[in-house]
Coordinates of C-alpha atoms and ligand atoms in Angstrom, one line a residue:
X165 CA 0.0 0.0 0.0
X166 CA 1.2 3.6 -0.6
X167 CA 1.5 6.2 2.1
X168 CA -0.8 8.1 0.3
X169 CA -3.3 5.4 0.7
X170 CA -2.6 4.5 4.2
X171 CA -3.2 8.5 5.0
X172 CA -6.6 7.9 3.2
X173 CA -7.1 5.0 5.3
X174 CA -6.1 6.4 8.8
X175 CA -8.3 10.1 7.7
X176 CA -11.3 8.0 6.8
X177 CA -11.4 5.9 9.9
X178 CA -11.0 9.0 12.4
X179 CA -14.0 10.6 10.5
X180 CA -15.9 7.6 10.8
X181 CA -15.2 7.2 14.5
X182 CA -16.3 10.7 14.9
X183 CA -19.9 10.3 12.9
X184 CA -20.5 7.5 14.2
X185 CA -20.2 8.5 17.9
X186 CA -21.7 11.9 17.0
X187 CA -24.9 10.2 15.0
X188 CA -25.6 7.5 18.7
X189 CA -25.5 10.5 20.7
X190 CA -28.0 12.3 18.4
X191 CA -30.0 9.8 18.9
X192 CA -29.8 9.0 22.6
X193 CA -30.7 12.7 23.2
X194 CA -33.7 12.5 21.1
X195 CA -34.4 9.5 23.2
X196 CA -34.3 11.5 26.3
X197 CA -37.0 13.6 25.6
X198 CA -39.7 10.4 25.5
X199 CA -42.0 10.2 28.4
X200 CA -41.2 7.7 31.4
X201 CA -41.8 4.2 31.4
X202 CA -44.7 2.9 33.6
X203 CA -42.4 0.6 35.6
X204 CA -40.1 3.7 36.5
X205 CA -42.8 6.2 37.1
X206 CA -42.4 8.0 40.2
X207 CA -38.6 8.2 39.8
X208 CA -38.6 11.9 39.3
X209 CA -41.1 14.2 40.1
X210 CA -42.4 17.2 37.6
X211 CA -39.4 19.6 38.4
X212 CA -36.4 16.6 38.8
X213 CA -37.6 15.2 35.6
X214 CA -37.0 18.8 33.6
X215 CA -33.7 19.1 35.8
X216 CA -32.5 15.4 34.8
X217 CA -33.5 16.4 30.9
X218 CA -31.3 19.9 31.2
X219 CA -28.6 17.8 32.8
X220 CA -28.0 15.6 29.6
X221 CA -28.9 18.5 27.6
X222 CA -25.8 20.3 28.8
X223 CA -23.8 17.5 29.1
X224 CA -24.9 16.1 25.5
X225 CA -23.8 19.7 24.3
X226 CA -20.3 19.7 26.1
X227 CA -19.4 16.0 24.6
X228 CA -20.1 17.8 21.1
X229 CA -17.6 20.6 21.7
X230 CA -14.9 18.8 22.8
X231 CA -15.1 15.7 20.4
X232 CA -15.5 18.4 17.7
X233 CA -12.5 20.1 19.2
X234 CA -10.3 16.8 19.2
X235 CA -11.2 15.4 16.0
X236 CA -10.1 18.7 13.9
X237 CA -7.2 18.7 15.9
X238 CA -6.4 14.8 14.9
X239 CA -7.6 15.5 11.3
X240 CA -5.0 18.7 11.3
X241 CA -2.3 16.6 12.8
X242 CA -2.8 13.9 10.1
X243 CA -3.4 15.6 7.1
X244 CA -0.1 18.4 7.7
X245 CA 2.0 15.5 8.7
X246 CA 2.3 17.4 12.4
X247 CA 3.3 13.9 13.3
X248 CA 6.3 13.6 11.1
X249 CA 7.4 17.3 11.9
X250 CA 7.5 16.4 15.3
X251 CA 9.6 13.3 15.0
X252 CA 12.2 15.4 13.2
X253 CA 12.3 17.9 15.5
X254 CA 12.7 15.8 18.1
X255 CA 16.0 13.9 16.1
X256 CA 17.5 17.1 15.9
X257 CA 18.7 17.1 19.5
X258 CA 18.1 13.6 20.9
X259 CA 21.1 11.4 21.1
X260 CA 19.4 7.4 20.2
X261 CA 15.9 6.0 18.7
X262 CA 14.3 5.0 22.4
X263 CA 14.8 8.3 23.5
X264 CA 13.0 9.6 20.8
X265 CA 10.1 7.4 21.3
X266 CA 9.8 8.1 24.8
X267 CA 10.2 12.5 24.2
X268 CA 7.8 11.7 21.5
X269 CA 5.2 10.0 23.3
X270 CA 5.9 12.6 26.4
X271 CA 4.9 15.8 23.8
X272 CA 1.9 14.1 22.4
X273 CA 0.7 13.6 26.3
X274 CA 1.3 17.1 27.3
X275 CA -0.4 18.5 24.3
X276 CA -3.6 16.1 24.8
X277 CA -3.4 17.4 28.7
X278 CA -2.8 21.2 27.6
X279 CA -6.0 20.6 25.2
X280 CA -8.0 18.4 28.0
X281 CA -7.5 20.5 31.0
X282 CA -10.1 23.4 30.7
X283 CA -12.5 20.8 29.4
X284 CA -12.1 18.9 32.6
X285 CA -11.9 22.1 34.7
X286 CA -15.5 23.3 33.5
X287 CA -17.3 20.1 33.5
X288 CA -16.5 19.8 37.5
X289 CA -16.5 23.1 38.3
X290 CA -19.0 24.5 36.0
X291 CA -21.6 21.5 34.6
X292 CA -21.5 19.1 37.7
X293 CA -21.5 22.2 40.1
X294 CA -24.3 23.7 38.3
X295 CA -26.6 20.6 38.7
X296 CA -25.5 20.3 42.7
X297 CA -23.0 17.0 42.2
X298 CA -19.6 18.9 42.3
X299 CA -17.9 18.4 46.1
X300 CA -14.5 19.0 44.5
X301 CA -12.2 21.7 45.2
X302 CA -9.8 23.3 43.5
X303 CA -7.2 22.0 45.4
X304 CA -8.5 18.3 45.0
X305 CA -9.2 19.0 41.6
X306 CA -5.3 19.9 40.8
X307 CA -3.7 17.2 43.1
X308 CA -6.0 14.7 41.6
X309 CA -4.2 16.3 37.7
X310 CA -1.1 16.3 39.3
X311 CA -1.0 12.4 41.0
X312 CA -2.5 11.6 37.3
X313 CA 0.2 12.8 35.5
X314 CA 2.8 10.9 37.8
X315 CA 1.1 7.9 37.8
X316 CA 1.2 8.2 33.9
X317 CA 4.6 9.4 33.0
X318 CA 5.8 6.7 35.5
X319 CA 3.8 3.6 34.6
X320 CA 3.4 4.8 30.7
X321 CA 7.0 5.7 30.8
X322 CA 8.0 2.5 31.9
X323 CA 6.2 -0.2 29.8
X324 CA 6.9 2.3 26.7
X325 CA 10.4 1.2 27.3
X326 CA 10.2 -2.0 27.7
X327 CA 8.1 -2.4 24.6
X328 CA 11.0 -0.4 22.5
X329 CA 13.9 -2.3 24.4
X330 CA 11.9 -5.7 23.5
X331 CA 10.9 -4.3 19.5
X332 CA 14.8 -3.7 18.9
X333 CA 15.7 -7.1 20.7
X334 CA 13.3 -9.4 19.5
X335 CA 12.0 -8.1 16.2
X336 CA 8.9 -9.2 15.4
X337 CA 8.3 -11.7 17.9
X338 CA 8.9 -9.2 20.6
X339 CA 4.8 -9.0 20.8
X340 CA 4.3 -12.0 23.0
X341 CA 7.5 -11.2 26.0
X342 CA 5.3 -8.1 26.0
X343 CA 1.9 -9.8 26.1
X344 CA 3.9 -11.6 29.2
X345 CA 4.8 -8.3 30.9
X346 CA 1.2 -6.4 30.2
X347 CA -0.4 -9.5 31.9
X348 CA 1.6 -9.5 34.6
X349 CA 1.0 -6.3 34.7
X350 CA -3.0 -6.5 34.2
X351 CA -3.2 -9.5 37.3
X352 CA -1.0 -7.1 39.6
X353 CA -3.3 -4.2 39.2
X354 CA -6.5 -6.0 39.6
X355 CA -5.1 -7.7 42.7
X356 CA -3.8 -4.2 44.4
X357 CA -5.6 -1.5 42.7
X358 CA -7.4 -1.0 46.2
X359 CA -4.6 -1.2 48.5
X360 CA -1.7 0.5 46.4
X361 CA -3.8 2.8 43.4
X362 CA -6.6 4.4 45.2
X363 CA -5.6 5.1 48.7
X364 CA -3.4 8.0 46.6
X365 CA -7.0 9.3 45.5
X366 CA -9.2 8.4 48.1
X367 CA -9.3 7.6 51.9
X368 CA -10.7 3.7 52.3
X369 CA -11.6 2.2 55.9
X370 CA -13.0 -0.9 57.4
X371 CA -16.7 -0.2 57.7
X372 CA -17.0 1.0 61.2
X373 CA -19.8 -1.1 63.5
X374 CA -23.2 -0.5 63.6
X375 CA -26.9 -1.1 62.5
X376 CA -25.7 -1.2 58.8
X377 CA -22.3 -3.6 59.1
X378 CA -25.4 -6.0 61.3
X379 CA -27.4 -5.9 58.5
X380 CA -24.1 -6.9 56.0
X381 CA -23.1 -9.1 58.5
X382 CA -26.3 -11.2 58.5
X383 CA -26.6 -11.4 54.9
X384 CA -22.3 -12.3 54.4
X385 CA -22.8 -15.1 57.2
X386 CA -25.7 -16.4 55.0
X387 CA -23.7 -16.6 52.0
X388 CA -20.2 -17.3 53.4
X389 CA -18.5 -13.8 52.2
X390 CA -15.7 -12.8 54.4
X391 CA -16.9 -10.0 56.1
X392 CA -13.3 -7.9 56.8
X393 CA -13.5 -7.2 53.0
X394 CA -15.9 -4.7 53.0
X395 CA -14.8 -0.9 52.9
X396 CA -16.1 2.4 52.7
X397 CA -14.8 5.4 50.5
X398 CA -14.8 9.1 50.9
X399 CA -16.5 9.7 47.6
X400 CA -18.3 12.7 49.1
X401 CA -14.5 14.3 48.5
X402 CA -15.1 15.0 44.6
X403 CA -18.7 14.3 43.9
X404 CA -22.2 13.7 45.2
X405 CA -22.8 10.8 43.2
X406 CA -22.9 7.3 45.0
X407 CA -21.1 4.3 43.9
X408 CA -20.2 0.5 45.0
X409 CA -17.8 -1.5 43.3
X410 CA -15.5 -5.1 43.7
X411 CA -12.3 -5.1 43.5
X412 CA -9.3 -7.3 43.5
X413 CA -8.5 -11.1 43.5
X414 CA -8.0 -13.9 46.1
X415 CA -7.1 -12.7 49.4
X416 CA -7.3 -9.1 48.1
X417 CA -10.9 -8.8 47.4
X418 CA -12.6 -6.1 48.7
X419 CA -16.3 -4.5 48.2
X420 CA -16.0 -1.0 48.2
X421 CA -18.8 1.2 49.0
X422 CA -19.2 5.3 48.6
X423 CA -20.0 7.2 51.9
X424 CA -22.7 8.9 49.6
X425 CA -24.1 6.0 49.0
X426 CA -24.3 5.5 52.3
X427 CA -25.6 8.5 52.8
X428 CA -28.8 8.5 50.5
X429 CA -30.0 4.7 51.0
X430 CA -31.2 2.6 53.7
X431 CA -29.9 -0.4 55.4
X432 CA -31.9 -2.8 53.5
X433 CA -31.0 -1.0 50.0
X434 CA -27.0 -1.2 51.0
X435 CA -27.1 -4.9 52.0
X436 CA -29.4 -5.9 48.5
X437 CA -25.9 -3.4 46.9
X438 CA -23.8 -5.9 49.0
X439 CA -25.3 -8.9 47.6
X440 CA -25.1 -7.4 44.1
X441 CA -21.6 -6.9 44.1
X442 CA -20.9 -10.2 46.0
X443 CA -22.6 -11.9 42.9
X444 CA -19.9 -10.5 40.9
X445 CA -17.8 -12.5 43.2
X446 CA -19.8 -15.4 43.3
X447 CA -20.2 -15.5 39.8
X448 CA -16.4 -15.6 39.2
X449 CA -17.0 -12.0 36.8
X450 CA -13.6 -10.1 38.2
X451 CA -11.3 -13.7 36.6
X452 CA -13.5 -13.4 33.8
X453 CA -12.8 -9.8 33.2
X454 CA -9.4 -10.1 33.5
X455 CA -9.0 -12.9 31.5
X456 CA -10.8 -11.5 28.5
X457 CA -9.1 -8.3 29.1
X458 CA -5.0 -10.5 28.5
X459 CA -7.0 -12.0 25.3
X460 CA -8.0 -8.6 24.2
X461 CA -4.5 -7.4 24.8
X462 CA -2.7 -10.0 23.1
X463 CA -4.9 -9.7 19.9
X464 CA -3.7 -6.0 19.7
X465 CA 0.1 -7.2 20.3
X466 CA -0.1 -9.5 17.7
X467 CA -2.3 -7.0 14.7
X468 CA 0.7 -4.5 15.8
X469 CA 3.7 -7.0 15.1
X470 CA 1.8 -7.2 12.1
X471 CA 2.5 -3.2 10.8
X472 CA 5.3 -2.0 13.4
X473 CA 8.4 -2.2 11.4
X474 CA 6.2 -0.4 8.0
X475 CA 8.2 2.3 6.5
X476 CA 4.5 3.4 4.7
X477 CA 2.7 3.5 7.8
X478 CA 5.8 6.1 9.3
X479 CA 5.8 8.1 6.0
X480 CA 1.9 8.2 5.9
X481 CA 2.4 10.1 9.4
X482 CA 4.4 12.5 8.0
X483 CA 7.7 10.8 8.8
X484 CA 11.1 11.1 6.7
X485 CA 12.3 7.9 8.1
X486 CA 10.8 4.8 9.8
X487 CA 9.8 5.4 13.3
X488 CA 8.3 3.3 15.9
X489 CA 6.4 5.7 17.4
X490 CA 4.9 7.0 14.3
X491 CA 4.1 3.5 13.7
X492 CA 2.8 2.9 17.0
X493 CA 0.5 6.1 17.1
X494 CA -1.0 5.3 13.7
X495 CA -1.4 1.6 14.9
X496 CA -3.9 3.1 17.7
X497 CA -6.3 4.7 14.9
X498 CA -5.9 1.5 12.5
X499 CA -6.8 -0.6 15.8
X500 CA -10.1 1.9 16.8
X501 CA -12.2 0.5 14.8
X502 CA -11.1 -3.2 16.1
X503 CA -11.1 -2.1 19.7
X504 CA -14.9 -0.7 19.2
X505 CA -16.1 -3.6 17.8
X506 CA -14.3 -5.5 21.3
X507 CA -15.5 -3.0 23.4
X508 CA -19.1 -3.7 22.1
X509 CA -18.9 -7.5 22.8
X510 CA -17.4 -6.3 26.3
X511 CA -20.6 -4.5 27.1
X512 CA -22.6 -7.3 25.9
X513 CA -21.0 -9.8 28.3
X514 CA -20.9 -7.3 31.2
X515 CA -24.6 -6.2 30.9
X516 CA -24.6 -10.2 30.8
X517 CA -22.9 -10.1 34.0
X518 CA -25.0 -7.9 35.9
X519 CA -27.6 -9.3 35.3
X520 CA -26.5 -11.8 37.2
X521 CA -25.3 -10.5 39.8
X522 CA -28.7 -8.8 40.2
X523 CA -30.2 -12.5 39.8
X524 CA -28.0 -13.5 42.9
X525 CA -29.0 -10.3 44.8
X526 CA -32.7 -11.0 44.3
X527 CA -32.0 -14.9 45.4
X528 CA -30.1 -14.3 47.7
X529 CA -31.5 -10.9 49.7
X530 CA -34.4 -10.4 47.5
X531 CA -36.1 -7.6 44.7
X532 CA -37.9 -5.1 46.3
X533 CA -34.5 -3.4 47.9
X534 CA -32.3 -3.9 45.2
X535 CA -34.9 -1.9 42.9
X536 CA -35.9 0.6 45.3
X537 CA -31.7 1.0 45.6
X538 CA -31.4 1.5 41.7
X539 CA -33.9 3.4 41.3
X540 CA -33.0 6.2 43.8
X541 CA -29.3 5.9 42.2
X542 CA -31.2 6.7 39.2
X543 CA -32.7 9.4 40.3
X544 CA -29.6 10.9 42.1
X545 CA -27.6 10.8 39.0
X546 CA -30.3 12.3 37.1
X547 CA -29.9 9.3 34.5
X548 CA -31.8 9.0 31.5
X549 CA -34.4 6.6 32.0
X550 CA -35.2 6.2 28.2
X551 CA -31.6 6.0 26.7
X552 CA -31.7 5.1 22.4
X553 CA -31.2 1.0 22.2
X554 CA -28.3 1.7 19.6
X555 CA -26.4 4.2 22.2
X556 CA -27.0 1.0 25.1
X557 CA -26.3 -1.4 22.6
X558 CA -22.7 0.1 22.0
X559 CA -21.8 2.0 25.4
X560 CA -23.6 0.6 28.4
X561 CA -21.5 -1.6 30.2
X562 CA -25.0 -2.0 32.6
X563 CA -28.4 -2.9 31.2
X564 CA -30.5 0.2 31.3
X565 CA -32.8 0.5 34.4
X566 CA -36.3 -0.4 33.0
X567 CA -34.6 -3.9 31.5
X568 CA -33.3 -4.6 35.0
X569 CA -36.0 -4.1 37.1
X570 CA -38.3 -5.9 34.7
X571 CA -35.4 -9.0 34.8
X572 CA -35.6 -8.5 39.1
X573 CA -39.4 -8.6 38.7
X574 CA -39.6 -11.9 36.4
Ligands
ZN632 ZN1 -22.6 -4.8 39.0

C-alpha cells in the first residue's frame, strides 16, 4: 500500500469514528426527551424530571464541543503530517531511537493534557457544580491532575520502554515477551488496585460497627462472604454521586462502598448493593474480566507486530524515516475500529454479567430493595431513563434501568 493510501485510510477511519459517535449520541438525546416508562414512574417528580433532561442537555452539548475540538485537531495533525514534523524535531537534538520514542510520546501527552485540561476544569467546576454534584475543590481537583500525571509518565513511561527495548531485541516476535509483561502487569493491578492505586485518591476504611455492618453481617454469614473485606470510600471528597464496586483477587478482594451512597439509601438498600456486588464474586465475573481483558491485549500485540516495522505507515504520518512511534500512534487509529467492535462485545458480556449478579441479589437478599436502591441511584444521578437501544447497545456496560427491574421482577 502507498503512504498516500494509508493517509486515506487512517483520515477515513477517524472521521468515521467521529460520525459515528456523534450520530448514537443524536439519537440518545432524542431519546431523552420520550415520556417515562410505567415501571419507573415515580422516579422523578415534575421539576427533577426537567432538571434530569437539562442535565444531559448540557452534558450532550459539552461532549459535542470537545469531540468536535479533538477530532479537527487529529484530522490537522494527520493531514499536515504534524506527526512527522515532530519526529524530526525531536531527532535534531536527541542522542538514540528510544529516546525519541519516549520524548515523542511525552509531547503528544502534554499537548492532549494542555487541550484536555479546561474541558475537565469546567465540567467539574462549572456543569457538575451547576446541577449540585460537584464536592471537588480546586485543590482536590489539581492534586488529583497532578498524582494523574505521575502515575502516567511513570507507569506509561515505563512499559513504553520495555516495549522499544523488547521491539529492537526481538524483532517481530517481541509481541508475546510483552503480552507476558502487560499480563503481569493487568493480574497485579486488579489484585492491588485497592490497597496501592486508590488510597493516593481516596481515603478507604474498614466499615465502622453498627446497625448497617449487622445488617451486612447477617446477609455475608448467609452466603459465606468474608466480612473484613468490606470498605467504605470518601467519595463525598469529589462528587455527590454514589457508587459500590468489587475489587481485586483472592485474598485481596474487597467491596467498596461510597459514603454517599451510604448517605442516601437505607440499610436494606445497601445490604441488596452488597449482595449485588458479591454476585460478581460469586459468579467468578472479576477472573473473567481479567482474563478476557489479556486475550483482548494480546490480539492488539499481535495486529501491531503485524505493521510495526512499516516504512508506509511512518511516511503516511508524516515521517522522513521509519519510526516506531509514528508507527505505534498510527497503529492506535488503525486498531479503533477493532477495539470498538471488542468494546461492544465487552458491554454485551458485562450487561450479561449484571444481570446476574442482580439474579444472585434478588435470590439471595431479595427484589424489592435492590430496585428501590437502583432506582433512587437513578434518580440521584439524574440518569436518562429512556436512553436510544443503539447508544445502550454500544456503550452501556450495565443494562438500562427499565430492562433490570423488569429482569428482578420476572
Ligand atoms: Zn454490578
Amino acid at each position: 500500500m502507498t503512504e498516500q493510501t494509508i493517509l486515506t485510510i487512517l483520515i477515513g477511519i477517524t472521521v468515521f469514528d467521529f460520525v459515528f459517535e456523534r450520530a448514537l449520541s443524536f439519537l440518545n438525546n432524542k431519546s431523552a426527551l420520550k415520556p417515562i416508562p410505567e415501571e419507573l414512574s415515580g422516579i422523578y417528580d415534575e421539576e427533577k424530571y426537567r432538571k434530569s433532561q437539562e442535565y444531559g442537555k448540557v452534558t450532550g452539548r459539552f461532549g459535542m464541543v470537545s469531540s468536535t475540538i479533538n477530532f479537527f485537531v487529529m484530522i490537522g495533525a494527520l493531514s499536515l503530517g504534524w506527526f512527522g514534523m515532530l519526529d524530526s524535531w525531536l531527532r535534531t537534538f536527541s542522542p538514540v531511537e528510544p529516546v525519541t520514542t519516549l520524548l515523542f510520546f511525552g509531547v503528544i501527552f502534554l499537548i492532549s493534557q494542555i487541550i484536555g485540561l479546561p474541558f475537565s476544569y469546567y465540567k467539574t467546576f462549572v456543569i457538575e457544580e451547576r446541577f449540585g454534584f460537584n464536592r471537588s475543590t480546586v485543590k482536590t481537583f489539581i492534586l488529583d491532575k497532578v498524582k494523574g500525571w505521575l502515575i502516567g509518565l511513570i507507569v506509561g513511561g515505563l512499559l513504553l520502554a520495555i516495549l522499544v527495548y523488547l521491539v529492537m531485541l526481538m524483532g517481530k516476535d517481541f509481541w508475546i515477551y510483552f503480552w507476558v509483561v502487560v499480563t503481569v502487569f493487568v493480574l497485579f493491578v486488579n489484585v492491588f488496585y485497592t490497597t496501592l492505586i486508590l488510597p493516593l485518591f481516596n481515603k478507604l476504611k474498614p466499615m465502622e460497627d453498627g446497625a448497617l455492618k449487622a445488617s451486612i453481617e447477617n446477609y455475608s454469614h448467609k452466603v459465606d462472604f468474608p466480612l473484613k473485606n468490606i470498605f467504605v470510600i470518601d467519595g463525598s471528597k469529589r462528587s455527590s454521586k454514589g457508587n459500590a464496586f468489587f475489587s481485586g483477587l483472592g485474598k485481596q478482594k474487597k467491596v467498596v462502598l461510597y459514603d454517599t451512597l451510604i448517605e442516601n439509601h437505607t440499610y436494606e438498600e445497601l445490604t441488596a448493593v452488597f449482595a449485588h456486588e458479591v454476585g460478581h464474586f460469586k459468579k467468578k465475573h472479576i477472573v473473567q474480566g481479567a482474563i478476557v481483558s489479556v486475550l483482548t491485549i494480546g490480539l492488539m500485540l499481535f495486529l501491531l507486530s503485524k505493521m510495526v516495522f512499516s516504512s508506509e505507515l511512518s511516511f503516511a504520518m508524516g515521517g522522513e524515516i521509519t519510526a516506531l512511534h509514528l508507527n505505534l500512534l498510527a497503529f492506535t487509529i488503525l486498531y479503533s475500529p477493532v477495539s470498538t467492535v471488542l468494546g461492544i462485545f465487552g458491554n454485551i458480556l458485562s450487561r450479561k454479567n449484571e444481570f446476574e449478579a442482580d439474579a444472585y441479589a434478588v435470590e439471595t437478599y431479595g427484589s424489592e430493595p435492590l430496585i428501590s436502591a437502583l432506582k433512587k441511584l437513578s434518580s440521584d444521578h439524574l440518569s436518562n431513563l429512556t436512553p436510544h437501544s443503539a447508544y445502550t447497545f454500544v456503550h452501556y456496560s450495565h443494562p438500562p434501568l427499565l430492562q433490570r427491574v423488569k429482569a428482578m421482577q420476572g
